[in-house]
PDB file of C-alpha atoms in Angstrom:
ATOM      1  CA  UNK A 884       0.000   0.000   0.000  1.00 79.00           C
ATOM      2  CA  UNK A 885       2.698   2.244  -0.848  1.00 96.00           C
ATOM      3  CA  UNK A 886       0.598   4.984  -2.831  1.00 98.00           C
ATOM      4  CA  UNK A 887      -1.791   5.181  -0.326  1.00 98.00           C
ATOM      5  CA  UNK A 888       0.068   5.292   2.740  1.00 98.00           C
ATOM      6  CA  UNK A 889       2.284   8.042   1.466  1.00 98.00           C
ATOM      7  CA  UNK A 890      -0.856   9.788   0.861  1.00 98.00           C
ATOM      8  CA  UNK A 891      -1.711   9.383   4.186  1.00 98.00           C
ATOM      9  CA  UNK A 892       1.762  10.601   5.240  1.00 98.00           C
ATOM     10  CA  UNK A 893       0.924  13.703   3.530  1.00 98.00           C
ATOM     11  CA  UNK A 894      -2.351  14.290   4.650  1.00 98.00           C
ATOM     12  CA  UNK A 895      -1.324  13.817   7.997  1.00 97.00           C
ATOM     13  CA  UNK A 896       1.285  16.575   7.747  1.00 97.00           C
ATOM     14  CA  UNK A 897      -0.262  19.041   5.679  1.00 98.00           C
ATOM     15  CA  UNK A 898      -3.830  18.428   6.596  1.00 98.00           C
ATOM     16  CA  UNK A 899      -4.900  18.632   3.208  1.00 98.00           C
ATOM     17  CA  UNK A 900      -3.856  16.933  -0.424  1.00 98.00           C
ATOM     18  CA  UNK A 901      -4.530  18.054  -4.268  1.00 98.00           C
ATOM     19  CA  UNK A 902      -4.952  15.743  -7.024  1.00 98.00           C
ATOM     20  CA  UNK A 903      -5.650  16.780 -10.589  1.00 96.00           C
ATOM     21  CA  UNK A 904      -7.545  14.850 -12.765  1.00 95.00           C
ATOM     22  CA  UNK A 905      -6.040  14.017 -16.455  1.00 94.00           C
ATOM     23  CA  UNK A 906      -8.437  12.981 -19.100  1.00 91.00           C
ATOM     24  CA  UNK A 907      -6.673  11.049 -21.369  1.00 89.00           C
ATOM     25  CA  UNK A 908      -9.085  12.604 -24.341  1.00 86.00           C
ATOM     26  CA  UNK A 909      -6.629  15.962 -24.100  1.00 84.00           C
ATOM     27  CA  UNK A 910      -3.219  16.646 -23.592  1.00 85.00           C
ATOM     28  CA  UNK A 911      -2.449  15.314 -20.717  1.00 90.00           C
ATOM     29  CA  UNK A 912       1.425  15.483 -20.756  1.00 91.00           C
ATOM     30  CA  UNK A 913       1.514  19.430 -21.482  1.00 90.00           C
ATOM     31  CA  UNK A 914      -1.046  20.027 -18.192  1.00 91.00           C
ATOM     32  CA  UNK A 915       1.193  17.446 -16.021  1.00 93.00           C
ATOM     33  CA  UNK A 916       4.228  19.144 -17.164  1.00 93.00           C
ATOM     34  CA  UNK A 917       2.357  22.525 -16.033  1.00 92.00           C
ATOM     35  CA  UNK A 918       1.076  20.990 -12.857  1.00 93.00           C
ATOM     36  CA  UNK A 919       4.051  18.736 -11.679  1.00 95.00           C
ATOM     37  CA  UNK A 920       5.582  20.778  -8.944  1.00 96.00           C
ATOM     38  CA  UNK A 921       1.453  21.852  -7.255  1.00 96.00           C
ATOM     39  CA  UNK A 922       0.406  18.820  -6.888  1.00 97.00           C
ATOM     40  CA  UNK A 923       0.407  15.659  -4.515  1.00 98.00           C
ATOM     41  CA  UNK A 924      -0.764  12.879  -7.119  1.00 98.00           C
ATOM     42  CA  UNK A 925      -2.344  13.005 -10.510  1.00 97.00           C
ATOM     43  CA  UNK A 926      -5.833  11.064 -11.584  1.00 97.00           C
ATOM     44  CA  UNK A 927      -6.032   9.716 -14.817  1.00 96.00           C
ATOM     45  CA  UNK A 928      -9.750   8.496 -16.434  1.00 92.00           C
ATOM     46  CA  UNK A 929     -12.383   9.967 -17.325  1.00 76.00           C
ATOM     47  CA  UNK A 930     -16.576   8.932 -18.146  1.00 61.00           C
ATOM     48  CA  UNK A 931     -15.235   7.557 -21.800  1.00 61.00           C
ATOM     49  CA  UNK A 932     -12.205   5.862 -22.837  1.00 59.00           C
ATOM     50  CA  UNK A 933     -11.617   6.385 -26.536  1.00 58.00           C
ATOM     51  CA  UNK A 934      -7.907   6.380 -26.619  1.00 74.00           C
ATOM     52  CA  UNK A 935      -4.586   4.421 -26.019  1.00 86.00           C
ATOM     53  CA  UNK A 936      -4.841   4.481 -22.526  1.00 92.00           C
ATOM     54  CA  UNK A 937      -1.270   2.913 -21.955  1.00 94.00           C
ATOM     55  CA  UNK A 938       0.804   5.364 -24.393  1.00 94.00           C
ATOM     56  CA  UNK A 939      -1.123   8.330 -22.664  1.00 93.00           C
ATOM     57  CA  UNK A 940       0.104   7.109 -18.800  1.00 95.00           C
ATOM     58  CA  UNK A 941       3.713   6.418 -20.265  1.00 96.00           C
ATOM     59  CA  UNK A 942       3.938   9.606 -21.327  1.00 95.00           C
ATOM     60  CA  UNK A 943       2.990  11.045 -18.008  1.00 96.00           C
ATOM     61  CA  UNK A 944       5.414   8.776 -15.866  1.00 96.00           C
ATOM     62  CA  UNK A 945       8.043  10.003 -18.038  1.00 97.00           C
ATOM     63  CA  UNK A 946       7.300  14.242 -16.811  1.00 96.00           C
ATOM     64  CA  UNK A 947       6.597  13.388 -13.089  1.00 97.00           C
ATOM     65  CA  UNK A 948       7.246  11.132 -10.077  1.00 96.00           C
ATOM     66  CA  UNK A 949       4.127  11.687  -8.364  1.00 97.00           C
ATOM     67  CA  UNK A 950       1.674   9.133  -8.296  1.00 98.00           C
ATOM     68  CA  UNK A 951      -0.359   8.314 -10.991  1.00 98.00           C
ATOM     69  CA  UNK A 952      -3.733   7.091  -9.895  1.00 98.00           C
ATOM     70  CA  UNK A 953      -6.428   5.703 -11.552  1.00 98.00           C
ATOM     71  CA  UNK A 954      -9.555   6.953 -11.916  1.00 97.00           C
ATOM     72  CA  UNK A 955     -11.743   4.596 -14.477  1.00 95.00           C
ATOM     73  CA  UNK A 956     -14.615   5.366 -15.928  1.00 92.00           C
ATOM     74  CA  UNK A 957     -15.175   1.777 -16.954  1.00 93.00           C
ATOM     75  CA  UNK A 958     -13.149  -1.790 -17.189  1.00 93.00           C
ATOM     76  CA  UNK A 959     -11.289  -0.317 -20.379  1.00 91.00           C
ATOM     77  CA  UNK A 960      -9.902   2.696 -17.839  1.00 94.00           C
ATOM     78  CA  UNK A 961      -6.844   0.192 -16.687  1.00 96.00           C
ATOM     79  CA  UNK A 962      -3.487   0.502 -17.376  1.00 96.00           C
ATOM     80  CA  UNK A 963      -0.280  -1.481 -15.768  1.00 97.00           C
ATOM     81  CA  UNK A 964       1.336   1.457 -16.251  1.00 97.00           C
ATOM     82  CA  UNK A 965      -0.020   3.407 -13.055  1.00 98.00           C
ATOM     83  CA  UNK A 966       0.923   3.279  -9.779  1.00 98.00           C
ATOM     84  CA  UNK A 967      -2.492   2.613  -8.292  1.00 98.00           C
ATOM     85  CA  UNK A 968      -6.291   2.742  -9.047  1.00 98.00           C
ATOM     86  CA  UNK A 969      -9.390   4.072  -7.177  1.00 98.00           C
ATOM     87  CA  UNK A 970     -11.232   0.902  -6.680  1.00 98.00           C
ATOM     88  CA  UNK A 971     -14.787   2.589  -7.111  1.00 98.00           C
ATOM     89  CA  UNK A 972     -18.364   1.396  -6.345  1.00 98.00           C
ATOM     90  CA  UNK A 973     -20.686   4.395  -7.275  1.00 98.00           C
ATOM     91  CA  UNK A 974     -22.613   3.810  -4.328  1.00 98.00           C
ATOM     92  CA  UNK A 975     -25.830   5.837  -5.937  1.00 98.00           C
ATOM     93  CA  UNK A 976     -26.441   4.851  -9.193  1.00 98.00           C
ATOM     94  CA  UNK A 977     -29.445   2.999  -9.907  1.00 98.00           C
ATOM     95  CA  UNK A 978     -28.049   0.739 -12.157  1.00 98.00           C
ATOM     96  CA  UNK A 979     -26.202  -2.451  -9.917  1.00 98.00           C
ATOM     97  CA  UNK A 980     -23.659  -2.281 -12.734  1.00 98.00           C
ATOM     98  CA  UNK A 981     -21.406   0.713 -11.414  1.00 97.00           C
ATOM     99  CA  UNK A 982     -22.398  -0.509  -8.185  1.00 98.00           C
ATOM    100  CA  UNK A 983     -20.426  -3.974  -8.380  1.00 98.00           C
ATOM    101  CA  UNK A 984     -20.339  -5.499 -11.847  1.00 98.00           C
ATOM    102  CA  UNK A 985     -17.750  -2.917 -13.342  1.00 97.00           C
ATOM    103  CA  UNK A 986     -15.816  -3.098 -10.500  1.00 98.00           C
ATOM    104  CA  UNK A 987     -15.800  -6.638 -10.226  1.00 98.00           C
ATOM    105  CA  UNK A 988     -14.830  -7.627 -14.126  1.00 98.00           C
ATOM    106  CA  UNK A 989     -12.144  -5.093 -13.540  1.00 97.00           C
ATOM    107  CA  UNK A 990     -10.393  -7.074 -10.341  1.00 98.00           C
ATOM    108  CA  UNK A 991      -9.076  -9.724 -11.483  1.00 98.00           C
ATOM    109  CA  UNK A 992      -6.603  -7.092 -14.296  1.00 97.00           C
ATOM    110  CA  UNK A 993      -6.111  -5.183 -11.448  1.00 98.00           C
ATOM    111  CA  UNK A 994      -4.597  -8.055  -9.848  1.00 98.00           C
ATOM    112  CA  UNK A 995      -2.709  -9.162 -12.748  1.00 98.00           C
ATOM    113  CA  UNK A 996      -1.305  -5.692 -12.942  1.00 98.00           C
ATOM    114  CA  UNK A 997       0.055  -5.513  -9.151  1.00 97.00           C
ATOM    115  CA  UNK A 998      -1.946  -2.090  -9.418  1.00 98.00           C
ATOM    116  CA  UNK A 999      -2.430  -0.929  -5.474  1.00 98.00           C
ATOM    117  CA  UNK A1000      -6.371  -0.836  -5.029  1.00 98.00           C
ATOM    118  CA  UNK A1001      -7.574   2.272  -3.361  1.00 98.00           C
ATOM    119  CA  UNK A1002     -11.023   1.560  -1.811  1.00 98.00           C
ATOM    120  CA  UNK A1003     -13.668   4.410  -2.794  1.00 98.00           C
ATOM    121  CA  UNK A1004     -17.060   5.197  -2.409  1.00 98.00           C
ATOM    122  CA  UNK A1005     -18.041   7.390  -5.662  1.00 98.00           C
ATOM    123  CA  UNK A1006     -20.890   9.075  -4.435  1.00 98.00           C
ATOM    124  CA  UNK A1007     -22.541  11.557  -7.160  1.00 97.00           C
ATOM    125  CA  UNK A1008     -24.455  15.147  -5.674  1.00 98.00           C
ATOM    126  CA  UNK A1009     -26.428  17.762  -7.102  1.00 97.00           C
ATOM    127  CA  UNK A1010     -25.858  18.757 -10.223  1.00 94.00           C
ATOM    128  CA  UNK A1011     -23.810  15.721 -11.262  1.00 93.00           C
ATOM    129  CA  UNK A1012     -27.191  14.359 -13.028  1.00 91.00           C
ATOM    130  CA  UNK A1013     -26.202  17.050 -15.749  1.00 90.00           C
ATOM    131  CA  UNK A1014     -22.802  15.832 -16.342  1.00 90.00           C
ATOM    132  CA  UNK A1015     -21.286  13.621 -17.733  1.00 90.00           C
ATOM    133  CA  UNK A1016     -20.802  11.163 -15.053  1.00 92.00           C
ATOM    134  CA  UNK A1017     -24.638  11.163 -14.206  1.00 93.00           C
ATOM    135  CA  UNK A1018     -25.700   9.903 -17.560  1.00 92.00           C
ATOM    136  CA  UNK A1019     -23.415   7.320 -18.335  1.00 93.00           C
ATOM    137  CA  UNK A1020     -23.591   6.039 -14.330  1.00 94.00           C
ATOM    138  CA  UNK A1021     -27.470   6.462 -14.357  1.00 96.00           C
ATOM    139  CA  UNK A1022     -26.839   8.555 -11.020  1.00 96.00           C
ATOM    140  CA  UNK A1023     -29.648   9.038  -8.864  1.00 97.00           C
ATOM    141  CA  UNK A1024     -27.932  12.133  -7.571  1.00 97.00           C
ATOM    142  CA  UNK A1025     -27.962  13.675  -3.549  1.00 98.00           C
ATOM    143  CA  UNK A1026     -29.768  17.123  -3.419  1.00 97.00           C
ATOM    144  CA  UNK A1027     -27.425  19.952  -2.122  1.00 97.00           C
ATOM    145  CA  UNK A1028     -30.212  20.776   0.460  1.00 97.00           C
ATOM    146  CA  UNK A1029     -30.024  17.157   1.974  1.00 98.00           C
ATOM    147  CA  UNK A1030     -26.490  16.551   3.323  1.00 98.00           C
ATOM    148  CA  UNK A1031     -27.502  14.159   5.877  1.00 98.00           C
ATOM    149  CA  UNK A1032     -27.879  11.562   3.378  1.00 98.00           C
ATOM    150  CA  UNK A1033     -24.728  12.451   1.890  1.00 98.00           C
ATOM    151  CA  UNK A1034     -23.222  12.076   5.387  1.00 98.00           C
ATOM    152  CA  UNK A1035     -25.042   8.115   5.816  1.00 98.00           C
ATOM    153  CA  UNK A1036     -23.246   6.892   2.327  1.00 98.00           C
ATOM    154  CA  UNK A1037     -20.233   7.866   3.977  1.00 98.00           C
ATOM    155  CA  UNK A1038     -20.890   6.406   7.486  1.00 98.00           C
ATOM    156  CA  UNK A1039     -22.001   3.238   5.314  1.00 98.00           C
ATOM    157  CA  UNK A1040     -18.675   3.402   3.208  1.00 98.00           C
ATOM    158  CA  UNK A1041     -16.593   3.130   6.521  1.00 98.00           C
ATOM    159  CA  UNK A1042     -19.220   0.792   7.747  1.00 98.00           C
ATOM    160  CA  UNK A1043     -18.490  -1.404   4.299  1.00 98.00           C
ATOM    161  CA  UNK A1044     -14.677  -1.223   5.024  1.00 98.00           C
ATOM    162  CA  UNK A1045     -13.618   1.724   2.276  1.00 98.00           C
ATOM    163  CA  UNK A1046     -11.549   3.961   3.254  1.00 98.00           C
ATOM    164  CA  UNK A1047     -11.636   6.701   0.860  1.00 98.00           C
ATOM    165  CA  UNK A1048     -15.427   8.456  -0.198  1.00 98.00           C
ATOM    166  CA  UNK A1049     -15.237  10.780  -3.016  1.00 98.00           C
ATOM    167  CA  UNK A1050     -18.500  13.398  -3.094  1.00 98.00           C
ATOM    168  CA  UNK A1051     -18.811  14.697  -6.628  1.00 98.00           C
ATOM    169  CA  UNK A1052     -20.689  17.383  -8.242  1.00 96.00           C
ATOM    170  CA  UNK A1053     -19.607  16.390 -11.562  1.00 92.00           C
ATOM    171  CA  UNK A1054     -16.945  17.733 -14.502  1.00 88.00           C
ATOM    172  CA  UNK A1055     -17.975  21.084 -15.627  1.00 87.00           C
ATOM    173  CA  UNK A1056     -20.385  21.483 -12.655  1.00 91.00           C
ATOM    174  CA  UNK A1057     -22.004  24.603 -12.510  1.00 92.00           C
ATOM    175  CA  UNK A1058     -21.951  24.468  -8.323  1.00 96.00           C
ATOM    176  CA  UNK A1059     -19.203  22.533  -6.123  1.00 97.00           C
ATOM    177  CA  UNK A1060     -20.339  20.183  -3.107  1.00 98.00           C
ATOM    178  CA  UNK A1061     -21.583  22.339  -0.651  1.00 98.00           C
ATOM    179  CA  UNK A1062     -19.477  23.541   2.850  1.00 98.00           C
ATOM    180  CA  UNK A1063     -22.373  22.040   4.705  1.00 98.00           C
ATOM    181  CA  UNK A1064     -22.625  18.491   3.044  1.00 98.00           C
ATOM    182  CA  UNK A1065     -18.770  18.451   3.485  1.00 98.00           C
ATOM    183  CA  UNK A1066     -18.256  19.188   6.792  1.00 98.00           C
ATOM    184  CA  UNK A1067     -21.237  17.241   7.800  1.00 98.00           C
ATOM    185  CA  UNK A1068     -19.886  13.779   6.181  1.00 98.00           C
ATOM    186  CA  UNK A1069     -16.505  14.269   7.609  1.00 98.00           C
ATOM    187  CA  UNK A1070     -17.906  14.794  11.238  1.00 98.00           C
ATOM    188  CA  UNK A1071     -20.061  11.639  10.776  1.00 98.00           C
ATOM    189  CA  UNK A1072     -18.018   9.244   8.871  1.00 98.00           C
ATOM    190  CA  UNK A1073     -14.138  10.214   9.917  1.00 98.00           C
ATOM    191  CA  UNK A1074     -13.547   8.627   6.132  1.00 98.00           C
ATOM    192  CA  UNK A1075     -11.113  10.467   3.681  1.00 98.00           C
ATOM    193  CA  UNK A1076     -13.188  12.279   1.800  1.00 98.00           C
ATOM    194  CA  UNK A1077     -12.404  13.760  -1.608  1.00 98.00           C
ATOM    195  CA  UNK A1078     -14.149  16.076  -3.135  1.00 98.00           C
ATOM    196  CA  UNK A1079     -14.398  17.474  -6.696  1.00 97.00           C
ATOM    197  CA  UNK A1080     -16.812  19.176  -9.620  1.00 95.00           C
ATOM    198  CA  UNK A1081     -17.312  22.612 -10.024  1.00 94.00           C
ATOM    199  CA  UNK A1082     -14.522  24.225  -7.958  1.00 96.00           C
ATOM    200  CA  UNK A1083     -13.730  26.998  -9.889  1.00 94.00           C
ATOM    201  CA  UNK A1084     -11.367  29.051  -7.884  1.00 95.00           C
ATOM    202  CA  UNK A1085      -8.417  28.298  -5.654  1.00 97.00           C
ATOM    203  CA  UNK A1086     -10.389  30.219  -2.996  1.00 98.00           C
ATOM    204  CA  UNK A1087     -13.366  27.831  -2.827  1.00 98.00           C
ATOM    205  CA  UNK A1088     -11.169  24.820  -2.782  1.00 98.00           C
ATOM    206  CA  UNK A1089      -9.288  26.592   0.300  1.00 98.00           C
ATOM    207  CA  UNK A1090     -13.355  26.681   1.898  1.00 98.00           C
ATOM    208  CA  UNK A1091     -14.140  23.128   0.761  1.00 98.00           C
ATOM    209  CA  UNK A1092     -10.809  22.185   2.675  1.00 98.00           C
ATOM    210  CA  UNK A1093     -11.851  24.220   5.653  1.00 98.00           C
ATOM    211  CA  UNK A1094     -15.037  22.770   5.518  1.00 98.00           C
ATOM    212  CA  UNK A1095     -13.795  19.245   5.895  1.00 98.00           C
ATOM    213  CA  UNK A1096     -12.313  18.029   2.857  1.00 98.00           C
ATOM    214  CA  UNK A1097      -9.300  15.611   2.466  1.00 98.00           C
ATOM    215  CA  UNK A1098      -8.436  15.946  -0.716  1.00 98.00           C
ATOM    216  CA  UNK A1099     -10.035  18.562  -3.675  1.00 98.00           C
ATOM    217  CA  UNK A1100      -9.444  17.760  -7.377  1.00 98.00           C
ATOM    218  CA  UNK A1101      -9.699  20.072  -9.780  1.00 96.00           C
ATOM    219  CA  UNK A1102      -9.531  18.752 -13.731  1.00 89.00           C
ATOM    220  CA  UNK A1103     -11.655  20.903 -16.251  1.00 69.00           C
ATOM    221  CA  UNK A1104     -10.464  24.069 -15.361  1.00 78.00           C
ATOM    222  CA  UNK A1105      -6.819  23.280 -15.753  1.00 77.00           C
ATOM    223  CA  UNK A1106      -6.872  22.072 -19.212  1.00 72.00           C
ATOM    224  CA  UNK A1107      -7.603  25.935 -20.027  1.00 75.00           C
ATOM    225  CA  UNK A1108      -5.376  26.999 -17.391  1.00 81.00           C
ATOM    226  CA  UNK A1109      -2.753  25.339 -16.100  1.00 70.00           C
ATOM    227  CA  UNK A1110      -1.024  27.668 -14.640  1.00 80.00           C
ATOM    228  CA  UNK A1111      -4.013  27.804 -12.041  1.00 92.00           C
ATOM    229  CA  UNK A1112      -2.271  24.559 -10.050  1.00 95.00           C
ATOM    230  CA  UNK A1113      -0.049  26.386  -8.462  1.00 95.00           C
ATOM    231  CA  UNK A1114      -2.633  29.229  -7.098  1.00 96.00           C
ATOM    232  CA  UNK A1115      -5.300  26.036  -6.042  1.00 97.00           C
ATOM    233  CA  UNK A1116      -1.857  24.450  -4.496  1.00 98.00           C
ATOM    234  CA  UNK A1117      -1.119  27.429  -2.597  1.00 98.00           C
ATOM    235  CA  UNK A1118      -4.420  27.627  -0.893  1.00 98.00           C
ATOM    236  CA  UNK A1119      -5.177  24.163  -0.196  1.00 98.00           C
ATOM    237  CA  UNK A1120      -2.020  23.783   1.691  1.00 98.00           C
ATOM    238  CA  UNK A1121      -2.885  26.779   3.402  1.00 98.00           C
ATOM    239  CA  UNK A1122      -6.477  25.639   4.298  1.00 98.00           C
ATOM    240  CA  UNK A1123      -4.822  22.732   5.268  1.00 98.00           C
ATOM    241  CA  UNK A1124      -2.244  23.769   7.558  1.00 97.00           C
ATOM    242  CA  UNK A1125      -4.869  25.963   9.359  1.00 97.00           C
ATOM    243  CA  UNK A1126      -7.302  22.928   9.756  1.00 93.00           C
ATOM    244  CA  UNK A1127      -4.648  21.318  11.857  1.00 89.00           C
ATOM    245  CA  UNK A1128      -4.147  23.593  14.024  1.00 86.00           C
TER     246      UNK A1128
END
């Protein structure tokens, strides 16, 4: 568990970590070259995989020695190439497919691979319905205005023996996961919790941090700006450092 404990080292220092997500569809290598010093590990996937996902990962592990995680959007999003993979059940889809099926056809590669399994509860909120990741996962998506339920698919993540839950508005979304829902899983659940989707500013991801985020991954936004990891880097840490205090 090498990935994940040194992500745990990290978290544990600087109370707070910052992944950004590479779809293989774009250049990946240009916004990891960008990104390679503001960052504590880099996601790779995405809702469609329409590409050679092994050449794109290769070219990555040749820029950067962070890790290099994926994040599949189906069985075709696996690659020996990575360091590890976020083993995901999308906890509220209505189709038992993303649920346990995917996951399950994709263990026994993962295995073959020696790819370090990060256990993850993908849990999709409002307005994730309208992106990409709600249509293709048939997401029956969390209202902002209910966190408590948010909250219980964490507790029942833990409860299932995850350790990571990731709370996700969606690419592109037009809102983030709300302060509220965050800091109200956290306090229930203790899980690592990720969040990502709509933060469009290094100065919500340092309030989504505050709020009780683990981790906040930004993708979208980068591929038009790179140079924004460093800003989001800058803030995170500081939200972070603050948290633990």
């Amino acid at each position: 568990m090498k990935v994940e404990k040194k992500l745990n080292d990290i978290l544990e220092e600087d109370g707070s970590l910052y992944f950004i997500l590479l779809d293989p569809e774009d250049d990946i290598a240009e916004i990891a070259e960008r990104s390679k010093d503001y960052v504590d590990a880099f996601l790779i996937g995405g809702s469609s995989q329409i590409i050679d996902l092994d050449e794109k990962v290769k070219e990555v592990k040749k820029i950067t020695d962070k890790p290099l995680i994926l994040f599949p959007g189906n069985v075709d999003g696996i690659t020996k190439y990575a360091d590890a993979i976020l083993y995901m059940s999308l906890l509220n889809s209505t189709n038992p497919y993303w649920i346990i099926t995917a996951p399950t056809l994709g263990a026994l590669k993962i295995l073959k691979y020696n790819l370090e399994p990060i256990p993850t509860a993908y849990i999709c909120v409002e307005p994730a319905e309208k992106t990409s990741v709600g249509f293709i996962g048939d997401v029956k998506e969390i209202p902002q205005n209910k966190p408590k339920i948010a909250a219980l698919y964490c507790l029942s993540a833990k409860f299932f023996g995850m350790r990571w839950a990731y709370l996700e508005a969606g690419s592109g979304a037009s809102k983030p996961v709300s302060d509220e829902m965050i800091k109200l899983s956290k306090k229930l659940s203790n899980i690592n919790l990720i969040v990502g989707g709509g933060i469009k500013s290094p100065e919500v991801a340092y309030r989504k941090v505050l709020a009780g985020a683990d981790v906040i991954v930004t993708g979208t936004m980068l591929e038009r700006e790179p140079n924004l990891a460093e800003k989001f880097y800058d803030m995170i840490k500081k939200a972070g450092r603050e948290k633990c205090r």
